[in-house]
Short mmCIF file of C-alpha atoms in Angstrom, two decimals:
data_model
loop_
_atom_site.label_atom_id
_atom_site.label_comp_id
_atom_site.label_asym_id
_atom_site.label_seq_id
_atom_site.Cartn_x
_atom_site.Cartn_y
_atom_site.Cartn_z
CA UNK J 1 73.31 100.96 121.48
CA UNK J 2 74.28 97.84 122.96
CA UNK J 3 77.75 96.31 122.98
CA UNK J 4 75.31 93.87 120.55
CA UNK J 5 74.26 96.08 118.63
CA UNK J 6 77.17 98.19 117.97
CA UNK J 7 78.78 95.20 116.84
CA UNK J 8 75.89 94.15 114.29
CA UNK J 9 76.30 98.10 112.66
CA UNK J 10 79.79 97.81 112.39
CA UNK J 11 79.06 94.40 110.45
CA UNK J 12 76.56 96.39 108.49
CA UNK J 13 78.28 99.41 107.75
CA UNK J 14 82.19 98.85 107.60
CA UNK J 15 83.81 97.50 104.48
CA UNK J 16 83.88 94.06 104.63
CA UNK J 17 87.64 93.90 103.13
CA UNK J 18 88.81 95.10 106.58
CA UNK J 19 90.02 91.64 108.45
CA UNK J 20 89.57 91.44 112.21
CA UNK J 21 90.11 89.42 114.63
CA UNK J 22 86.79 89.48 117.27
CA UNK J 23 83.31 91.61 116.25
CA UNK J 24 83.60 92.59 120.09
CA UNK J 25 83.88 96.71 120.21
CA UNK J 26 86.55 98.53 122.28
CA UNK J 27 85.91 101.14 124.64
CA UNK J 28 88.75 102.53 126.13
CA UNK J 29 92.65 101.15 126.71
CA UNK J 30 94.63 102.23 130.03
CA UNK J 31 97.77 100.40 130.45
CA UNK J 32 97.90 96.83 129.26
CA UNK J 33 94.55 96.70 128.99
CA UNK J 34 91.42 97.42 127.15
CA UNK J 35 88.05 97.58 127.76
CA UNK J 36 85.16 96.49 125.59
CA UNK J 37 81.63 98.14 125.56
CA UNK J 38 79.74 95.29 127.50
CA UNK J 39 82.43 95.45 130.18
CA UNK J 40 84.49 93.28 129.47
CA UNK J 41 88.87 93.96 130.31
CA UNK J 42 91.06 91.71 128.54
CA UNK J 43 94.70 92.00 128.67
CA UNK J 44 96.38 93.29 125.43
CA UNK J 45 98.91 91.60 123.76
CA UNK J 46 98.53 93.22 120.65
CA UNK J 47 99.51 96.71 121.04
CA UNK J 48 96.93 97.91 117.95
CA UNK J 49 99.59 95.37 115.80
CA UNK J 50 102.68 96.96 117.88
CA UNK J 51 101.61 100.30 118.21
CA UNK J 52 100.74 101.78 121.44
CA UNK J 53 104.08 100.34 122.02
CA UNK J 54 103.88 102.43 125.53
CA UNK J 55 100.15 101.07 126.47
CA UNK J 56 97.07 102.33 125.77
CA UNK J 57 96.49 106.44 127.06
CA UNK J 58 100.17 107.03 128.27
CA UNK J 59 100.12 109.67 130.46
CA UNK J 60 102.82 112.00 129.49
CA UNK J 61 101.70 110.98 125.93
CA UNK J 62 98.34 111.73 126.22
CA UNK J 63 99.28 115.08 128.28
CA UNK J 64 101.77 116.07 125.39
CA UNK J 65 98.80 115.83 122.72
CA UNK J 66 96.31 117.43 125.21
CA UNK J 67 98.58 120.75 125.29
CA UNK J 68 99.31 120.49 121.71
CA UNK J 69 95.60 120.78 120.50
CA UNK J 70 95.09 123.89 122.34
CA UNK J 71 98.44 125.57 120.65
CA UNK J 72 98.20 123.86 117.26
CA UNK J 73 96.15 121.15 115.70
CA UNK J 74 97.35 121.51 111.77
CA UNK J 75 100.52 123.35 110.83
CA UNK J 76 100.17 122.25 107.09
CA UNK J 77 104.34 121.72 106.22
CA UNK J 78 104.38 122.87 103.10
CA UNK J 79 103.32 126.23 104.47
CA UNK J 80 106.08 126.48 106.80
CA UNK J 81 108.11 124.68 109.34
CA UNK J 82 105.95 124.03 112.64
CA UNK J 83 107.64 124.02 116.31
CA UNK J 84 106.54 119.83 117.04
CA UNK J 85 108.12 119.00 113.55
CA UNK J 86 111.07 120.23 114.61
CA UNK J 87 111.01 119.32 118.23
CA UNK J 88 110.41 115.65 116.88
CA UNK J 89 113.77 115.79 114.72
CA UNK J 90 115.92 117.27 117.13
CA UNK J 91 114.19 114.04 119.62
CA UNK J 92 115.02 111.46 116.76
CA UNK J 93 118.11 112.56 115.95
CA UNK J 94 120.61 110.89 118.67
CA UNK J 95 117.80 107.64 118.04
CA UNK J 96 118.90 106.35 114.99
CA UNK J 97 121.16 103.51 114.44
CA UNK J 98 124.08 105.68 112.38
CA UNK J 99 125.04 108.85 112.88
CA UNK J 100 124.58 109.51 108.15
CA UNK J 101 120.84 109.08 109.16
CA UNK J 102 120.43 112.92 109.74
CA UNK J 103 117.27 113.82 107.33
CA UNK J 104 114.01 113.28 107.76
CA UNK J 105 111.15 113.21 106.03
CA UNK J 106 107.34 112.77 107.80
CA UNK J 107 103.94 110.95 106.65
CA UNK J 108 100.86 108.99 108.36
CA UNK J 109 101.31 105.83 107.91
CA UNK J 110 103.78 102.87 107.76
CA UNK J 111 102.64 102.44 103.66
CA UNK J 112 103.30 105.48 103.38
CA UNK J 113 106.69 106.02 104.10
CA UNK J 114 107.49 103.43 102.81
CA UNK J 115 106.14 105.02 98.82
CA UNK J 116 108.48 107.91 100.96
CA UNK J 117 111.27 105.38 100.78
CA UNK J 118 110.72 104.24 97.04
CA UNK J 119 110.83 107.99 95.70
CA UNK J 120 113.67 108.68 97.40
CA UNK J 121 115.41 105.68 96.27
CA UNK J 122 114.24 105.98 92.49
CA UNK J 123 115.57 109.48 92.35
CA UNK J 124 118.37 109.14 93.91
CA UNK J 125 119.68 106.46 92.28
CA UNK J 126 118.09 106.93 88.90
CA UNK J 127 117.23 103.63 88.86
CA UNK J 128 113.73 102.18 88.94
CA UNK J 129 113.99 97.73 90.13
CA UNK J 130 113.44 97.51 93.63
CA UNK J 131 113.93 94.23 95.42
CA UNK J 132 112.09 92.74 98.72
CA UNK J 133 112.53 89.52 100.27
CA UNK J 134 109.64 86.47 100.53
CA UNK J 135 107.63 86.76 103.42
CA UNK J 136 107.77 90.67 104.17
CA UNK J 137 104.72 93.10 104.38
CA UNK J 138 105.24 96.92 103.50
CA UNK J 139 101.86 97.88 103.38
CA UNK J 140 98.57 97.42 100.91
CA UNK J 141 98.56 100.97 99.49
CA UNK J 142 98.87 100.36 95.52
CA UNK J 143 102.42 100.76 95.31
CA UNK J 144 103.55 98.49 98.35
CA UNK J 145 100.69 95.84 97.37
CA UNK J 146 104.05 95.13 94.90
CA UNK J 147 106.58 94.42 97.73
CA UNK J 148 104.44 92.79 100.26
CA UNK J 149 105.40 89.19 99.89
CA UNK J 150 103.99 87.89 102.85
CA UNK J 151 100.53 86.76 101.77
CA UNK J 152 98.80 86.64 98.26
CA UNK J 153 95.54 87.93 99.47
CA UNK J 154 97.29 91.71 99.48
CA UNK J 155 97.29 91.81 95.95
CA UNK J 156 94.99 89.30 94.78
CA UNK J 157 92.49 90.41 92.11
CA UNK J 158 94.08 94.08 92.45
CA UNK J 159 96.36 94.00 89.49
CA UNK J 160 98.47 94.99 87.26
CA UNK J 161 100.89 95.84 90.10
CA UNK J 162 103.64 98.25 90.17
CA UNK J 163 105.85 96.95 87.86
CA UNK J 164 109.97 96.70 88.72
CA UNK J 165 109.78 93.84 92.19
CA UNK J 166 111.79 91.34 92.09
CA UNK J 167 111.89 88.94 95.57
CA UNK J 168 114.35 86.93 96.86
CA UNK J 169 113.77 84.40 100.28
CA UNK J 170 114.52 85.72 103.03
CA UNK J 171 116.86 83.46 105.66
CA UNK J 172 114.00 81.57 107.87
CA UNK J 173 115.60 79.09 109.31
CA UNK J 174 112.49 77.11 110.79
CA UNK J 175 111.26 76.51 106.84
CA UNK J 176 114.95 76.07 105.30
CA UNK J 177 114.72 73.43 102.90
CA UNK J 178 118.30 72.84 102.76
CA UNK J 179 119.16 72.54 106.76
CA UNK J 180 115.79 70.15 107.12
CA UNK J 181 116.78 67.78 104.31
CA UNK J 182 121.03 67.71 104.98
CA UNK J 183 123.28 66.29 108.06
CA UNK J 184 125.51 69.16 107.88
CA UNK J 185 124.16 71.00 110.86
CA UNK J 186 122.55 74.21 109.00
CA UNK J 187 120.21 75.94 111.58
CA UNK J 188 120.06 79.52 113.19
CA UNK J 189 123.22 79.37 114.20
CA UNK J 190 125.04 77.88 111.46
CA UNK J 191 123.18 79.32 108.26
CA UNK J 192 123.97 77.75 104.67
CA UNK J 193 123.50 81.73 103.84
CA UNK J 194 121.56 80.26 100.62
CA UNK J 195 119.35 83.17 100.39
CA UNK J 196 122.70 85.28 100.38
CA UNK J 197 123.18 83.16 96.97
CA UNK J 198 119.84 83.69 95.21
CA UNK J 199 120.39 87.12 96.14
CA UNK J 200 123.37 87.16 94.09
CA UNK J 201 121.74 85.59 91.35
CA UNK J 202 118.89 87.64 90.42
CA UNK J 203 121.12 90.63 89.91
CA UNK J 204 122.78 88.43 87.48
CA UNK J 205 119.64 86.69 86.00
CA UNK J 206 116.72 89.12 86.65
CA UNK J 207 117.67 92.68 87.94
CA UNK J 208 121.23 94.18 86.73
CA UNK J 209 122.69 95.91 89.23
CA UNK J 210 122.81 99.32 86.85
CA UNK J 211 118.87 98.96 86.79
CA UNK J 212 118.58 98.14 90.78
CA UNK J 213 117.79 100.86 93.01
CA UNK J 214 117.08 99.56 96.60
CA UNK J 215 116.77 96.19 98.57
CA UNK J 216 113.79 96.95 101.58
CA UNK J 217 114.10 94.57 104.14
CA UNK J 218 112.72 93.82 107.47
CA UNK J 219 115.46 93.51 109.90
CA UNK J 220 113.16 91.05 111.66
CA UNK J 221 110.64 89.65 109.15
CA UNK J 222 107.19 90.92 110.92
CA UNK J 223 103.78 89.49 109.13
CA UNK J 224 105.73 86.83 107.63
CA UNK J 225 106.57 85.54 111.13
CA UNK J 226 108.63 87.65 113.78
CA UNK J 227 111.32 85.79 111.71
CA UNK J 228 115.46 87.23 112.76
CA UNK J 229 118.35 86.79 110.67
CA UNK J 230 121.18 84.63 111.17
CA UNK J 231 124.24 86.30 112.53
CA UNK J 232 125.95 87.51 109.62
CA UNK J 233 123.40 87.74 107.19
CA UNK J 234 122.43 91.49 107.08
CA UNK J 235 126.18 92.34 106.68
CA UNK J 236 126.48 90.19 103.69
CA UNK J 237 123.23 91.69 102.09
CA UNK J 238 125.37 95.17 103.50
CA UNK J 239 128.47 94.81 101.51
CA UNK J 240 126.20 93.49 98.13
CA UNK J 241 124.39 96.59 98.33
CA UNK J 242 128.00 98.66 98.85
CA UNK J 243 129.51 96.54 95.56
CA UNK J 244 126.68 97.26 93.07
CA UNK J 245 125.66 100.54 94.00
CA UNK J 246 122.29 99.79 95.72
CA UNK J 247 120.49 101.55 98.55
CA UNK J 248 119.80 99.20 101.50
CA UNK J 249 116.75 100.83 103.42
CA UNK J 250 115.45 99.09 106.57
CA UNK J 251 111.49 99.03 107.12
CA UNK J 252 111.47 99.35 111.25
CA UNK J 253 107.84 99.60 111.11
CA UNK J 254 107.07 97.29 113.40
CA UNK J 255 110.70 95.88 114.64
CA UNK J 256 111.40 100.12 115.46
CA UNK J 257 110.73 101.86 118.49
CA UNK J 258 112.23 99.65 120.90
CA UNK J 259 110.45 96.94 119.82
CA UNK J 260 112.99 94.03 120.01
CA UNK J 261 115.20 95.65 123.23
CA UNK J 262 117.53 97.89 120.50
CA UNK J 263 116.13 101.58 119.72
CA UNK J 264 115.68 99.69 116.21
CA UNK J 265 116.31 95.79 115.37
CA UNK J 266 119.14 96.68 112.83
CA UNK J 267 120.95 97.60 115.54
CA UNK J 268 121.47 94.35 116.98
CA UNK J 269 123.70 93.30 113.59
CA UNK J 270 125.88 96.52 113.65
CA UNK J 271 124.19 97.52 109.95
CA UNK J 272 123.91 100.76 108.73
CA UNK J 273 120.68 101.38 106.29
CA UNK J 274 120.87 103.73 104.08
CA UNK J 275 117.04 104.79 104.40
CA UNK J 276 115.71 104.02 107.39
CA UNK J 277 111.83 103.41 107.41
CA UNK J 278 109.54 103.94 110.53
CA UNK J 279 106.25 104.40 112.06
CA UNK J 280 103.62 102.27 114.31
CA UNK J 281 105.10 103.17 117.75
CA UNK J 282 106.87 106.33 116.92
CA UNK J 283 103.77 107.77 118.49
CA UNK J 284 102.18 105.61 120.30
CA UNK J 285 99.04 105.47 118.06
CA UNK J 286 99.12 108.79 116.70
CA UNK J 287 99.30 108.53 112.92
CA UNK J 288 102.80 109.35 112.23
CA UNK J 289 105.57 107.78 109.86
CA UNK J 290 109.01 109.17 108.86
CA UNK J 291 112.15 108.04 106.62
CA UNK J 292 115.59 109.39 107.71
CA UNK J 293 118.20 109.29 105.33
CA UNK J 294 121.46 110.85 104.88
CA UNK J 295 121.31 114.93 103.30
CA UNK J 296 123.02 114.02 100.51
CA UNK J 297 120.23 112.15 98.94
CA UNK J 298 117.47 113.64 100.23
CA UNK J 299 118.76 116.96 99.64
CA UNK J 300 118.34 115.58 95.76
CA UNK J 301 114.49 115.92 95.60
CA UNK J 302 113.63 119.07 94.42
CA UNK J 303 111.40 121.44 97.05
CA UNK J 304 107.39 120.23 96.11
CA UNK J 305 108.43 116.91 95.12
CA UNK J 306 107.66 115.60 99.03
CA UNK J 307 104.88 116.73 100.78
CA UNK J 308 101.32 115.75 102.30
CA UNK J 309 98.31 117.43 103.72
CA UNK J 310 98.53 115.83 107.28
CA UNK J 311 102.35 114.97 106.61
CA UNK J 312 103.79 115.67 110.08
CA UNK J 313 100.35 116.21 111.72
CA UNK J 314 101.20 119.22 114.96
CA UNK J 315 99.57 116.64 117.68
CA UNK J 316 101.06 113.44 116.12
CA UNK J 317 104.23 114.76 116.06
CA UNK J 318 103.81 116.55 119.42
CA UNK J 319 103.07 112.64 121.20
CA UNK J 320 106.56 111.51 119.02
CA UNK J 321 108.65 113.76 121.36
CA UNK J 322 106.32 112.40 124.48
CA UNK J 323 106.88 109.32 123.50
CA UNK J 324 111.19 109.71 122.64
CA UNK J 325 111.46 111.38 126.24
CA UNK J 326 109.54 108.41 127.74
CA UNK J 327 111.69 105.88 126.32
CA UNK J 328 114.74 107.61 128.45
CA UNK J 329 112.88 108.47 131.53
CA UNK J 330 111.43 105.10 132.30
CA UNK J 331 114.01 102.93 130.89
CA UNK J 332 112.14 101.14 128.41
CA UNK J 333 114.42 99.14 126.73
CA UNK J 334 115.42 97.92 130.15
CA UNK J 335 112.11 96.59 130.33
CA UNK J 336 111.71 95.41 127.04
CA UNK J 337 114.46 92.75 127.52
CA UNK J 338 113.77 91.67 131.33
CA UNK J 339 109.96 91.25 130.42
CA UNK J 340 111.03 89.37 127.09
CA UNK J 341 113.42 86.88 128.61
CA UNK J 342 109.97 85.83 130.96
CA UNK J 343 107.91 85.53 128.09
CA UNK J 344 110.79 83.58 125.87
CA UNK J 345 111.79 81.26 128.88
CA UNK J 346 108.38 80.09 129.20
CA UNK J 347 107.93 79.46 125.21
CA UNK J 348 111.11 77.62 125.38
CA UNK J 349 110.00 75.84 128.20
CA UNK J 350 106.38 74.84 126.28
CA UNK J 351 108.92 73.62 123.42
CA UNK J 352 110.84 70.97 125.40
CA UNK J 353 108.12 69.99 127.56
CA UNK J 354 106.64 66.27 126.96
CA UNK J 355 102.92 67.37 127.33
CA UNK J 356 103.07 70.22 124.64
CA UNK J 357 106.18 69.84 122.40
CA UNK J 358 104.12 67.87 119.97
CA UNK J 359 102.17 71.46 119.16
CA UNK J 360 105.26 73.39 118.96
CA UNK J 361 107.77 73.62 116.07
CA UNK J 362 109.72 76.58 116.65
CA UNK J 363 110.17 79.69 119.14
CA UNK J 364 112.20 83.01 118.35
CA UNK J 365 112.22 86.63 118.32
CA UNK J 366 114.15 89.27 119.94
CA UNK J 367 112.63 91.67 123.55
CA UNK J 368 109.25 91.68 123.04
CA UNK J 369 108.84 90.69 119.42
CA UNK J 370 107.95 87.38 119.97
CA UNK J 371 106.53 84.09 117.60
CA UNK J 372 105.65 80.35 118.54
CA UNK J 373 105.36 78.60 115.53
CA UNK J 374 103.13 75.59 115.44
CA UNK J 375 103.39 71.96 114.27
CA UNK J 376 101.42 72.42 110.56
CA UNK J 377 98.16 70.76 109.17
CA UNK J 378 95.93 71.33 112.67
CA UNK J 379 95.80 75.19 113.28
CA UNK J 380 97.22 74.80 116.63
CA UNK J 381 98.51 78.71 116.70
CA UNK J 382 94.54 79.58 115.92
CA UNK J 383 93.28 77.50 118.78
CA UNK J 384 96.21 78.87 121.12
CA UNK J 385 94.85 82.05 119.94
CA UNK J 386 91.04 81.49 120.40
CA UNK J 387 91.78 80.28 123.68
CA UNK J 388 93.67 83.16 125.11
CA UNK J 389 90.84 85.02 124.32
CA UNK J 390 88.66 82.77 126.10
CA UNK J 391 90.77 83.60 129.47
CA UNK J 392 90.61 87.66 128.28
CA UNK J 393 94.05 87.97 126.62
CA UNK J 394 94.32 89.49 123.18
CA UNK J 395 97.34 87.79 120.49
CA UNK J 396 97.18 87.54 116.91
CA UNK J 397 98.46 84.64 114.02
CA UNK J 398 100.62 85.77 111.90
CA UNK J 399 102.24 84.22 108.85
CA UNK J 400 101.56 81.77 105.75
CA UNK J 401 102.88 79.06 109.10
CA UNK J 402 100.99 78.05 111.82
CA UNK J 403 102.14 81.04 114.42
CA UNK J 404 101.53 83.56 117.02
CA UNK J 405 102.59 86.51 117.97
CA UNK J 406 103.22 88.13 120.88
CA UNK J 407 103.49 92.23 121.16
CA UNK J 408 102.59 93.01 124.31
CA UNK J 409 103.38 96.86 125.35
CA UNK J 410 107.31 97.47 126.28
CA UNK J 411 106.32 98.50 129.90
CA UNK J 412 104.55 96.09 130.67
CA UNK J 413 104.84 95.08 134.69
CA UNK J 414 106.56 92.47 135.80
CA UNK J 415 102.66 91.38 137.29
CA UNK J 416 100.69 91.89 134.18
CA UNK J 417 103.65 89.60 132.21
CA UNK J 418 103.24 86.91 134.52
CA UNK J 419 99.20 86.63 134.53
CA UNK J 420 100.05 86.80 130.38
CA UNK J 421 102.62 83.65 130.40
CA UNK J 422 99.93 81.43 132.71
CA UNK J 423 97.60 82.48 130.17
CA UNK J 424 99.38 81.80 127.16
CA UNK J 425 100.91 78.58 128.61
CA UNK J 426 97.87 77.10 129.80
CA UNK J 427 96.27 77.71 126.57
CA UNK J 428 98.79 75.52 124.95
CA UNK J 429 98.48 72.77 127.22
CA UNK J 430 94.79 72.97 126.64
CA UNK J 431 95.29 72.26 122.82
CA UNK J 432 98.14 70.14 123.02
CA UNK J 433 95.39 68.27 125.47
CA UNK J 434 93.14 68.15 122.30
CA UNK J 435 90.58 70.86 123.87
CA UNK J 436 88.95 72.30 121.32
CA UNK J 437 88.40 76.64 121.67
CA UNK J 438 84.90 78.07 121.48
CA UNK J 439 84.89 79.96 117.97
CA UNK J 440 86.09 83.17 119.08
CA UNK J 441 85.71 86.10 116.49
CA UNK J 442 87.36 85.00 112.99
CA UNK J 443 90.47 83.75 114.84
CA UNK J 444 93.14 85.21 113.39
CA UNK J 445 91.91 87.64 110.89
CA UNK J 446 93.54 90.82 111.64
CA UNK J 447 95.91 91.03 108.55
CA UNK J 448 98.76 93.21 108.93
#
């Protein structure tokens, strides 16, 4: 079939509730790039929403799963323990962000370790109330359709929810009510720590302490906007959880991995979780998620309690050691913050500059986890978007506000970067110009 074609089956044939952002069809990824059916190579700053964190078809990676098919395809774990499993533990191990985090447990996806992460904390605790904070996505399975806060149209129409969510804002500087509207100086770097506040009060209004099991939070707040914390912030939310007796876990979905130039974001605050959630690039686009925790707790669920039929699939978890030895042989994080500084500097640049600061409200993130928020009420981060893909380079929106994000792939060349940032920045200047995009795809429907 044509590239045409194709595209007017999948229309045809796939469920409509799946968002994306073009009706183009991909053939193959090498590198930075993909390739689509009719030809077309466009430059991908998407990563498959920050997975292939190490580019599409990674050598090693794709060697690692290559061997590992022709040893072992399906070593069902609840039959017994299977050599890549283990291999994969013993490669996470000196990963994580505190040395408690020594258990782990795997699964497919990032929704589903995250349900991982909600048993565990339930039992554990004994406790059932579970909060999450405004703005955060944990996944659109039926139990984190409850604590995805990001967007309404996760849960619209699909209730009743899981019951026991409560929310609380999360500290977004860019939107903060109180540092917009005051002339005390409140901003990034001198945070009124409100949300610290109405954190404190819904365990006194809403969710006792003695009924709370868990806060989940985003280190960096990822479909709600590539949104950091204020120095400080995560400590505070730290020592509540150490007061009242509640589990903090971190969801490192998409912030893990390398992602923001730390092994994992919470890193960069010196805050030990006491579940830590992951998945996305542990494998580079192998399904694969895992929770680590300390043995104490998980050591609590009773054998059968945990399990899956693909739960720590032989190949997936065969690419997760390719992909941990990769990280240390090419000195990714390296990367990660040299490419990110390029990229940042050039955002920055786009924010102070007379021609397109109009457009441009705020710019953040941390390596290559990346947002530019727009001015609201004229879709300027869609346009942006649109026409990027008009010059064959791939971004997505994110967010209830008016922003892009960038996730290009952690090795990235110092080239490849480069032709992105003339891409990106000329794309603004067109739409700060007033150039209106061709209609590309549904710009900006890929929802996750």
């Amino acid at each position: 079939m044509s590239a045409q074609a194709l595209a007017h089956f999948g229309l045809k044939h796939v469920a409509k509730g799946i968002g994306r952002l073009a009706t183009d069809v991909i053939e193959s990824g090498s590198g930075s790039y993909v390739t689509m059916v009719g030809g077309r190579r466009m430059l991908d700053f998407t990563c498959g929403i920050g997975v292939t964190n190490l580019g599409h078809c990674h050598p090693a990676i794709t060697k690692a799963a290559q061997s590992q098919v022709g040893k072992l395809v399906h070593g069902q774990i609840n039959i017994a323990f299977q050599k890549s499993y283990l291999s994969l533990v013993e490669a996470l191990l000196p990963m994580m962000p505190h040395k408690s985090l020594d258990t782990f447990f795997f699964w497919n996806s990032g929704a589903e370790a995250v349900e991982a992460a909600v048993k565990l904390a339930r039992h554990a605790t004994k406790k059932q109330n579970l909060i999450v904070m405004q703005g955060s996505y944990h996944g659109r399975t039926f139990g984190t359709m409850a604590m995805t806060r990001s967007k309404t149209i996760y849960g619209q129409n699909y209730g009743p929810l899981m019951p026991g969510v409560f929310s609380v804002p999360f500290p977004y500087c860019a939107q903060c009510s109180i540092a917009a509207n005051s002339n005390t100086g409140y901003g990034f770097d001198n945070c009124c720590m409100d949300p610290v506040l109405q954190l404190e009060l819904l365990l006194k209004r809403e969710t006792a302490p003695s009924d709370t099991a868990a806060i989940f939070i985003e280190p960096v707040l990822g479909e709600g906007g590539y949104v950091p914390p204020p120095p400080g912030y995560l400590s505070r939310v730290r020592q509540i959880c150490d007061k009242n007796d509640i589990l903090l876990v971190a969801d490192e979905v998409q912030s893990g991995f390398g992602r923001t130039g730390k092994m994992f974001a919470i890193e960069h605050w010196g805050v030990r979780p006491d579940i830590l959630i992951m998945a996305k690039g542990i494998a580079n686009g192998f399904p694969l998620s895992a929770i680590a925790s300390r043995k104490e707790l998980m050591d609590m669920q009773p054998p059968g309690s945990m399990g899956g039929t693909y739960a720590g699939n032989a190949v997936s978890c065969a690419a997760g050691v390719a992909v941990a030895k990769t990280f240390e042989d090419e000195r990714i994080l390296e990367n990660v913050n040299a490419r990110g500084a390029e990229l940042k500097a050039m955002l920055r640049s786009s924010s102070l500059n007379n021609d397109t600061a109009r457009v441009i409200h705020d710019v953040r993130g941390l390596g290559l986890m990346l947002a530019l928020e727009c001015r609201p009420g004229h879709g300027y981060a869609s346009k942006i978007q649109a026409k990027c893909m008009e010059k064959d380079l791939l971004v997505l929106t994110t967010s209830i506000h008016d922003t892009i994000r960038f996730i290009p792939p952690l090795n990235i060349t110092k080239e490849d970067m480069a032709k992105g940032i003339g891409i990106i920045e000329d794309a603004i200047k067109d739409v700060a110009m007033g150039e209106d995009p061709v209609e590309t795809g549904s710009r900006g429907q890929a929802l996750e």
